[in-house]
mmCIF file of N, CA, C and O in Angstrom:
data_model
loop_
_atom_site.group_PDB
_atom_site.id
_atom_site.type_symbol
_atom_site.label_atom_id
_atom_site.label_comp_id
_atom_site.label_asym_id
_atom_site.label_seq_id
_atom_site.Cartn_x
_atom_site.Cartn_y
_atom_site.Cartn_z
ATOM 1 N N MET O 1 -31.435 -9.754 4.650
ATOM 2 C CA MET O 1 -30.848 -10.602 3.636
ATOM 3 C C MET O 1 -29.926 -9.797 2.714
ATOM 4 O O MET O 1 -28.810 -10.213 2.443
ATOM 5 N N PHE O 2 -30.409 -8.642 2.262
ATOM 6 C CA PHE O 2 -29.590 -7.817 1.386
ATOM 7 C C PHE O 2 -28.383 -7.255 2.121
ATOM 8 O O PHE O 2 -27.322 -7.075 1.529
ATOM 9 N N GLU O 3 -28.561 -6.993 3.397
ATOM 10 C CA GLU O 3 -27.448 -6.480 4.187
ATOM 11 C C GLU O 3 -26.321 -7.515 4.264
ATOM 12 O O GLU O 3 -25.142 -7.185 4.151
ATOM 13 N N LYS O 4 -26.684 -8.765 4.412
ATOM 14 C CA LYS O 4 -25.705 -9.849 4.475
ATOM 15 C C LYS O 4 -24.944 -9.952 3.151
ATOM 16 O O LYS O 4 -23.722 -10.108 3.140
ATOM 17 N N ILE O 5 -25.657 -9.840 2.052
ATOM 18 C CA ILE O 5 -25.017 -9.891 0.728
ATOM 19 C C ILE O 5 -24.056 -8.718 0.561
ATOM 20 O O ILE O 5 -22.933 -8.881 0.076
ATOM 21 N N ASN O 6 -24.490 -7.536 0.976
ATOM 22 C CA ASN O 6 -23.631 -6.358 0.875
ATOM 23 C C ASN O 6 -22.384 -6.498 1.734
ATOM 24 O O ASN O 6 -21.287 -6.082 1.328
ATOM 25 N N LEU O 7 -22.528 -7.075 2.913
ATOM 26 C CA LEU O 7 -21.377 -7.273 3.789
ATOM 27 C C LEU O 7 -20.388 -8.261 3.170
ATOM 28 O O LEU O 7 -19.174 -8.044 3.225
ATOM 29 N N LYS O 8 -20.895 -9.316 2.564
ATOM 30 C CA LYS O 8 -20.016 -10.290 1.912
ATOM 31 C C LYS O 8 -19.293 -9.669 0.729
ATOM 32 O O LYS O 8 -18.110 -9.946 0.486
ATOM 33 N N LYS O 9 -19.971 -8.816 -0.022
ATOM 34 C CA LYS O 9 -19.333 -8.113 -1.138
ATOM 35 C C LYS O 9 -18.231 -7.196 -0.618
ATOM 36 O O LYS O 9 -17.157 -7.093 -1.229
ATOM 37 N N GLN O 10 -18.501 -6.525 0.494
ATOM 38 C CA GLN O 10 -17.513 -5.623 1.083
ATOM 39 C C GLN O 10 -16.278 -6.407 1.546
ATOM 40 O O GLN O 10 -15.147 -5.966 1.347
ATOM 41 N N ILE O 11 -16.498 -7.563 2.135
ATOM 42 C CA ILE O 11 -15.375 -8.397 2.576
ATOM 43 C C ILE O 11 -14.529 -8.810 1.381
ATOM 44 O O ILE O 11 -13.297 -8.739 1.426
ATOM 45 N N LYS O 12 -15.171 -9.215 0.307
ATOM 46 C CA LYS O 12 -14.450 -9.617 -0.901
ATOM 47 C C LYS O 12 -13.646 -8.449 -1.461
ATOM 48 O O LYS O 12 -12.483 -8.597 -1.828
ATOM 49 N N LYS O 13 -14.266 -7.284 -1.501
ATOM 50 C CA LYS O 13 -13.596 -6.082 -1.995
ATOM 51 C C LYS O 13 -12.391 -5.740 -1.114
ATOM 52 O O LYS O 13 -11.317 -5.411 -1.614
ATOM 53 N N ASP O 14 -12.576 -5.843 0.203
ATOM 54 C CA ASP O 14 -11.488 -5.547 1.138
ATOM 55 C C ASP O 14 -10.327 -6.518 0.973
ATOM 56 O O ASP O 14 -9.164 -6.126 1.034
ATOM 57 N N LYS O 15 -10.622 -7.791 0.754
ATOM 58 C CA LYS O 15 -9.556 -8.775 0.577
ATOM 59 C C LYS O 15 -8.758 -8.502 -0.692
ATOM 60 O O LYS O 15 -7.528 -8.658 -0.703
ATOM 61 N N LEU O 16 -9.428 -8.081 -1.744
ATOM 62 C CA LEU O 16 -8.721 -7.721 -2.976
ATOM 63 C C LEU O 16 -7.835 -6.493 -2.753
ATOM 64 O O LEU O 16 -6.712 -6.418 -3.266
ATOM 65 N N GLU O 17 -8.344 -5.550 -1.982
ATOM 66 C CA GLU O 17 -7.575 -4.345 -1.668
ATOM 67 C C GLU O 17 -6.329 -4.706 -0.855
ATOM 68 O O GLU O 17 -5.245 -4.165 -1.096
ATOM 69 N N ILE O 18 -6.474 -5.622 0.080
ATOM 70 C CA ILE O 18 -5.320 -6.067 0.872
ATOM 71 C C ILE O 18 -4.265 -6.684 -0.039
ATOM 72 O O ILE O 18 -3.068 -6.416 0.120
ATOM 73 N N ASP O 19 -4.683 -7.484 -0.993
ATOM 74 C CA ASP O 19 -3.729 -8.100 -1.927
ATOM 75 C C ASP O 19 -2.936 -7.032 -2.679
ATOM 76 O O ASP O 19 -1.711 -7.145 -2.830
ATOM 77 N N LYS O 20 -3.611 -6.004 -3.142
ATOM 78 C CA LYS O 20 -2.933 -4.925 -3.873
ATOM 79 C C LYS O 20 -1.938 -4.195 -2.972
ATOM 80 O O LYS O 20 -0.810 -3.908 -3.370
ATOM 81 N N ILE O 21 -2.381 -3.891 -1.766
ATOM 82 C CA ILE O 21 -1.516 -3.151 -0.844
ATOM 83 C C ILE O 21 -0.334 -4.005 -0.411
ATOM 84 O O ILE O 21 0.782 -3.500 -0.249
ATOM 85 N N GLU O 22 -0.547 -5.309 -0.219
ATOM 86 C CA GLU O 22 0.555 -6.185 0.164
ATOM 87 C C GLU O 22 1.633 -6.229 -0.915
ATOM 88 O O GLU O 22 2.821 -6.308 -0.594
ATOM 89 N N ASN O 23 1.247 -6.170 -2.174
ATOM 90 C CA ASN O 23 2.243 -6.121 -3.254
ATOM 91 C C ASN O 23 3.071 -4.840 -3.174
ATOM 92 O O ASN O 23 4.290 -4.871 -3.346
ATOM 93 N N ARG O 24 2.427 -3.725 -2.903
ATOM 94 C CA ARG O 24 3.140 -2.453 -2.772
ATOM 95 C C ARG O 24 4.056 -2.477 -1.545
ATOM 96 O O ARG O 24 5.188 -1.986 -1.587
ATOM 97 N N ARG O 25 3.540 -3.051 -0.453
ATOM 98 C CA ARG O 25 4.330 -3.129 0.773
ATOM 99 C C ARG O 25 5.571 -3.995 0.543
ATOM 100 O O ARG O 25 6.645 -3.695 1.059
ATOM 101 N N MET O 26 5.425 -5.041 -0.238
ATOM 102 C CA MET O 26 6.556 -5.933 -0.525
ATOM 103 C C MET O 26 7.676 -5.185 -1.240
ATOM 104 O O MET O 26 8.851 -5.415 -0.960
ATOM 105 N N ARG O 27 7.325 -4.279 -2.140
ATOM 106 C CA ARG O 27 8.354 -3.500 -2.840
ATOM 107 C C ARG O 27 9.144 -2.641 -1.857
ATOM 108 O O ARG O 27 10.373 -2.557 -1.936
ATOM 109 N N SER O 28 8.424 -2.015 -0.918
ATOM 110 C CA SER O 28 9.099 -1.195 0.081
ATOM 111 C C SER O 28 9.969 -2.060 0.985
ATOM 112 O O SER O 28 11.094 -1.683 1.322
ATOM 113 N N LEU O 29 9.455 -3.213 1.367
ATOM 114 C CA LEU O 29 10.213 -4.119 2.223
ATOM 115 C C LEU O 29 11.483 -4.587 1.522
ATOM 116 O O LEU O 29 12.550 -4.654 2.140
ATOM 117 N N CYS O 30 11.375 -4.888 0.249
ATOM 118 C CA CYS O 30 12.557 -5.318 -0.516
ATOM 119 C C CYS O 30 13.626 -4.232 -0.533
ATOM 120 O O CYS O 30 14.825 -4.522 -0.388
ATOM 121 N N ALA O 31 13.210 -2.997 -0.703
ATOM 122 C CA ALA O 31 14.162 -1.887 -0.705
ATOM 123 C C ALA O 31 14.826 -1.742 0.662
ATOM 124 O O ALA O 31 16.039 -1.494 0.753
ATOM 125 N N ILE O 32 14.065 -1.927 1.720
ATOM 126 C CA ILE O 32 14.610 -1.830 3.075
ATOM 127 C C ILE O 32 15.601 -2.964 3.327
ATOM 128 O O ILE O 32 16.700 -2.745 3.850
ATOM 129 N N VAL O 33 15.230 -4.173 2.969
ATOM 130 C CA VAL O 33 16.114 -5.329 3.175
ATOM 131 C C VAL O 33 17.390 -5.184 2.342
ATOM 132 O O VAL O 33 18.486 -5.482 2.823
ATOM 133 N N ARG O 34 17.244 -4.722 1.116
ATOM 134 C CA ARG O 34 18.416 -4.528 0.267
ATOM 135 C C ARG O 34 19.384 -3.539 0.914
ATOM 136 O O ARG O 34 20.597 -3.752 0.919
ATOM 137 N N SER O 35 18.847 -2.474 1.486
ATOM 138 C CA SER O 35 19.697 -1.500 2.178
ATOM 139 C C SER O 35 20.417 -2.139 3.354
ATOM 140 O O SER O 35 21.599 -1.879 3.587
ATOM 141 N N MET O 36 19.691 -2.971 4.086
ATOM 142 C CA MET O 36 20.305 -3.637 5.235
ATOM 143 C C MET O 36 21.417 -4.584 4.783
ATOM 144 O O MET O 36 22.472 -4.662 5.424
ATOM 145 N N LEU O 37 21.193 -5.302 3.693
ATOM 146 C CA LEU O 37 22.210 -6.216 3.183
ATOM 147 C C LEU O 37 23.436 -5.462 2.671
ATOM 148 O O LEU O 37 24.572 -5.945 2.786
ATOM 149 N N ASP O 38 23.201 -4.286 2.104
ATOM 150 C CA ASP O 38 24.305 -3.446 1.628
ATOM 151 C C ASP O 38 24.943 -2.646 2.753
ATOM 152 O O ASP O 38 25.891 -1.893 2.516
ATOM 153 N N LYS O 39 24.397 -2.811 3.964
ATOM 154 C CA LYS O 39 24.883 -2.102 5.155
ATOM 155 C C LYS O 39 24.842 -0.593 4.971
ATOM 156 O O LYS O 39 25.758 0.130 5.321
ATOM 157 N N THR O 40 23.733 -0.150 4.385
ATOM 158 C CA THR O 40 23.480 1.277 4.239
ATOM 159 C C THR O 40 22.170 1.611 4.946
ATOM 160 O O THR O 40 21.399 0.725 5.301
ATOM 161 N N GLU O 41 21.943 2.862 5.137
ATOM 162 C CA GLU O 41 20.716 3.326 5.790
ATOM 163 C C GLU O 41 19.565 3.289 4.775
ATOM 164 O O GLU O 41 19.700 3.803 3.669
ATOM 165 N N PRO O 42 18.435 2.666 5.147
ATOM 166 C CA PRO O 42 17.294 2.640 4.216
ATOM 167 C C PRO O 42 16.745 4.048 3.974
ATOM 168 O O PRO O 42 16.849 4.937 4.831
ATOM 169 N N GLU O 43 16.176 4.236 2.808
ATOM 170 C CA GLU O 43 15.568 5.519 2.467
ATOM 171 C C GLU O 43 14.371 5.780 3.374
ATOM 172 O O GLU O 43 13.585 4.873 3.656
ATOM 173 N N GLU O 44 14.230 7.002 3.816
ATOM 174 C CA GLU O 44 13.106 7.374 4.681
ATOM 175 C C GLU O 44 11.764 7.156 3.972
ATOM 176 O O GLU O 44 10.781 6.770 4.599
ATOM 177 N N ASP O 45 11.734 7.396 2.668
ATOM 178 C CA ASP O 45 10.498 7.193 1.903
ATOM 179 C C ASP O 45 10.069 5.732 1.926
ATOM 180 O O ASP O 45 8.886 5.433 2.083
ATOM 181 N N ASP O 46 11.033 4.831 1.783
ATOM 182 C CA ASP O 46 10.707 3.398 1.805
ATOM 183 C C ASP O 46 10.134 2.991 3.163
ATOM 184 O O ASP O 46 9.164 2.240 3.235
ATOM 185 N N ILE O 47 10.733 3.499 4.227
ATOM 186 C CA ILE O 47 10.243 3.188 5.571
ATOM 187 C C ILE O 47 8.852 3.762 5.784
ATOM 188 O O ILE O 47 7.959 3.097 6.322
ATOM 189 N N ALA O 48 8.652 4.996 5.328
ATOM 190 C CA ALA O 48 7.350 5.645 5.500
ATOM 191 C C ALA O 48 6.261 4.903 4.723
ATOM 192 O O ALA O 48 5.155 4.691 5.236
ATOM 193 N N PHE O 49 6.573 4.517 3.489
ATOM 194 C CA PHE O 49 5.596 3.771 2.689
ATOM 195 C C PHE O 49 5.283 2.424 3.333
ATOM 196 O O PHE O 49 4.122 2.016 3.406
ATOM 197 N N PHE O 50 6.317 1.727 3.818
ATOM 198 C CA PHE O 50 6.107 0.436 4.458
ATOM 199 C C PHE O 50 5.179 0.575 5.659
ATOM 200 O O PHE O 50 4.231 -0.196 5.823
ATOM 201 N N ARG O 51 5.427 1.561 6.481
ATOM 202 C CA ARG O 51 4.579 1.781 7.664
ATOM 203 C C ARG O 51 3.155 2.148 7.264
ATOM 204 O O ARG O 51 2.190 1.691 7.886
ATOM 205 N N MET O 52 3.020 2.977 6.239
ATOM 206 C CA MET O 52 1.697 3.384 5.782
ATOM 207 C C MET O 52 0.914 2.179 5.273
ATOM 208 O O MET O 52 -0.265 2.001 5.605
ATOM 209 N N TYR O 53 1.579 1.331 4.476
ATOM 210 C CA TYR O 53 0.903 0.142 3.946
ATOM 211 C C TYR O 53 0.508 -0.815 5.058
ATOM 212 O O TYR O 53 -0.589 -1.375 5.045
ATOM 213 N N CYS O 54 1.387 -1.005 6.038
ATOM 214 C CA CYS O 54 1.065 -1.889 7.173
ATOM 215 C C CYS O 54 -0.145 -1.364 7.939
ATOM 216 O O CYS O 54 -1.040 -2.130 8.303
ATOM 217 N N SER O 55 -0.173 -0.078 8.158
ATOM 218 C CA SER O 55 -1.290 0.540 8.875
ATOM 219 C C SER O 55 -2.596 0.375 8.103
ATOM 220 O O SER O 55 -3.640 0.042 8.680
ATOM 221 N N ARG O 56 -2.525 0.601 6.818
ATOM 222 C CA ARG O 56 -3.729 0.475 5.974
ATOM 223 C C ARG O 56 -4.245 -0.961 5.959
ATOM 224 O O ARG O 56 -5.454 -1.196 6.047
ATOM 225 N N ILE O 57 -3.339 -1.922 5.871
ATOM 226 C CA ILE O 57 -3.737 -3.330 5.894
ATOM 227 C C ILE O 57 -4.400 -3.668 7.224
ATOM 228 O O ILE O 57 -5.428 -4.357 7.254
ATOM 229 N N ASP O 58 -3.833 -3.182 8.313
ATOM 230 C CA ASP O 58 -4.440 -3.433 9.629
ATOM 231 C C ASP O 58 -5.848 -2.848 9.713
ATOM 232 O O ASP O 58 -6.758 -3.484 10.255
ATOM 233 N N ASP O 59 -6.030 -1.651 9.169
ATOM 234 C CA ASP O 59 -7.356 -1.017 9.176
ATOM 235 C C ASP O 59 -8.363 -1.833 8.367
ATOM 236 O O ASP O 59 -9.504 -2.025 8.799
ATOM 237 N N ILE O 60 -7.946 -2.301 7.213
ATOM 238 C CA ILE O 60 -8.852 -3.084 6.368
ATOM 239 C C ILE O 60 -9.194 -4.406 7.034
ATOM 240 O O ILE O 60 -10.348 -4.847 6.998
ATOM 241 N N ARG O 61 -8.206 -5.039 7.649
ATOM 242 C CA ARG O 61 -8.476 -6.304 8.358
ATOM 243 C C ARG O 61 -9.465 -6.088 9.500
ATOM 244 O O ARG O 61 -10.313 -6.947 9.761
ATOM 245 N N GLU O 62 -9.364 -4.967 10.166
ATOM 246 C CA GLU O 62 -10.321 -4.638 11.226
ATOM 247 C C GLU O 62 -11.724 -4.458 10.642
ATOM 248 O O GLU O 62 -12.709 -4.921 11.225
ATOM 249 N N ASP O 63 -11.811 -3.825 9.479
ATOM 250 C CA ASP O 63 -13.102 -3.670 8.804
ATOM 251 C C ASP O 63 -13.691 -5.028 8.421
ATOM 252 O O ASP O 63 -14.898 -5.252 8.561
ATOM 253 N N ILE O 64 -12.838 -5.926 7.936
ATOM 254 C CA ILE O 64 -13.301 -7.266 7.589
ATOM 255 C C ILE O 64 -13.840 -7.976 8.826
ATOM 256 O O ILE O 64 -14.900 -8.601 8.782
ATOM 257 N N HIS O 65 -13.115 -7.850 9.923
ATOM 258 C CA HIS O 65 -13.560 -8.476 11.169
ATOM 259 C C HIS O 65 -14.916 -7.909 11.606
ATOM 260 O O HIS O 65 -15.806 -8.664 12.029
ATOM 261 N N ASP O 66 -15.088 -6.613 11.477
ATOM 262 C CA ASP O 66 -16.369 -5.979 11.825
ATOM 263 C C ASP O 66 -17.501 -6.495 10.938
ATOM 264 O O ASP O 66 -18.599 -6.780 11.420
ATOM 265 N N CYS O 67 -17.230 -6.611 9.648
ATOM 266 C CA CYS O 67 -18.247 -7.120 8.722
ATOM 267 C C CYS O 67 -18.618 -8.564 9.065
ATOM 268 O O CYS O 67 -19.794 -8.929 9.044
ATOM 269 N N MET O 68 -17.615 -9.362 9.396
ATOM 270 C CA MET O 68 -17.889 -10.752 9.746
ATOM 271 C C MET O 68 -18.713 -10.843 11.029
ATOM 272 O O MET O 68 -19.619 -11.681 11.138
ATOM 273 N N SER O 69 -18.441 -9.962 11.973
ATOM 274 C CA SER O 69 -19.231 -9.938 13.205
ATOM 275 C C SER O 69 -20.673 -9.552 12.913
ATOM 276 O O SER O 69 -21.608 -10.126 13.504
ATOM 277 N N GLN O 70 -20.851 -8.602 12.028
ATOM 278 C CA GLN O 70 -22.210 -8.183 11.658
ATOM 279 C C GLN O 70 -22.961 -9.325 10.977
ATOM 280 O O GLN O 70 -24.152 -9.517 11.218
ATOM 281 N N ILE O 71 -22.264 -10.081 10.143
ATOM 282 C CA ILE O 71 -22.889 -11.225 9.473
ATOM 283 C C ILE O 71 -23.328 -12.249 10.508
ATOM 284 O O ILE O 71 -24.435 -12.796 10.433
ATOM 285 N N GLU O 72 -22.475 -12.527 11.475
ATOM 286 C CA GLU O 72 -22.815 -13.482 12.524
ATOM 287 C C GLU O 72 -24.036 -13.024 13.323
ATOM 288 O O GLU O 72 -24.865 -13.836 13.717
ATOM 289 N N ASN O 73 -24.114 -11.727 13.560
ATOM 290 C CA ASN O 73 -25.255 -11.189 14.323
ATOM 291 C C ASN O 73 -26.553 -11.261 13.541
ATOM 292 O O ASN O 73 -27.632 -11.285 14.126
ATOM 293 N N LEU O 74 -26.460 -11.273 12.213
ATOM 294 C CA LEU O 74 -27.657 -11.353 11.387
ATOM 295 C C LEU O 74 -28.248 -12.764 11.362
ATOM 296 O O LEU O 74 -29.410 -12.939 11.076
ATOM 297 N N GLN O 75 -27.433 -13.743 11.655
ATOM 298 C CA GLN O 75 -27.903 -15.133 11.583
ATOM 299 C C GLN O 75 -28.678 -15.536 12.809
ATOM 300 O O GLN O 75 -28.683 -15.140 13.831
#
């Protein structure tokens, strides 16, 4: 029972973390799109940050999926 509660708390925490990271990723994406509209080369830092944020979001989503599977197995 306590394990299920802890897993649900972890899922909630992970979803909040995704929201924060998505805001940061949006800033990098905006910089990349602006460069494309200006027909200039995007900054390498913006591309690197965008990729890092995307990777981190994917990892967290995988963790959420794992937690949800564990919850299902507990029932």
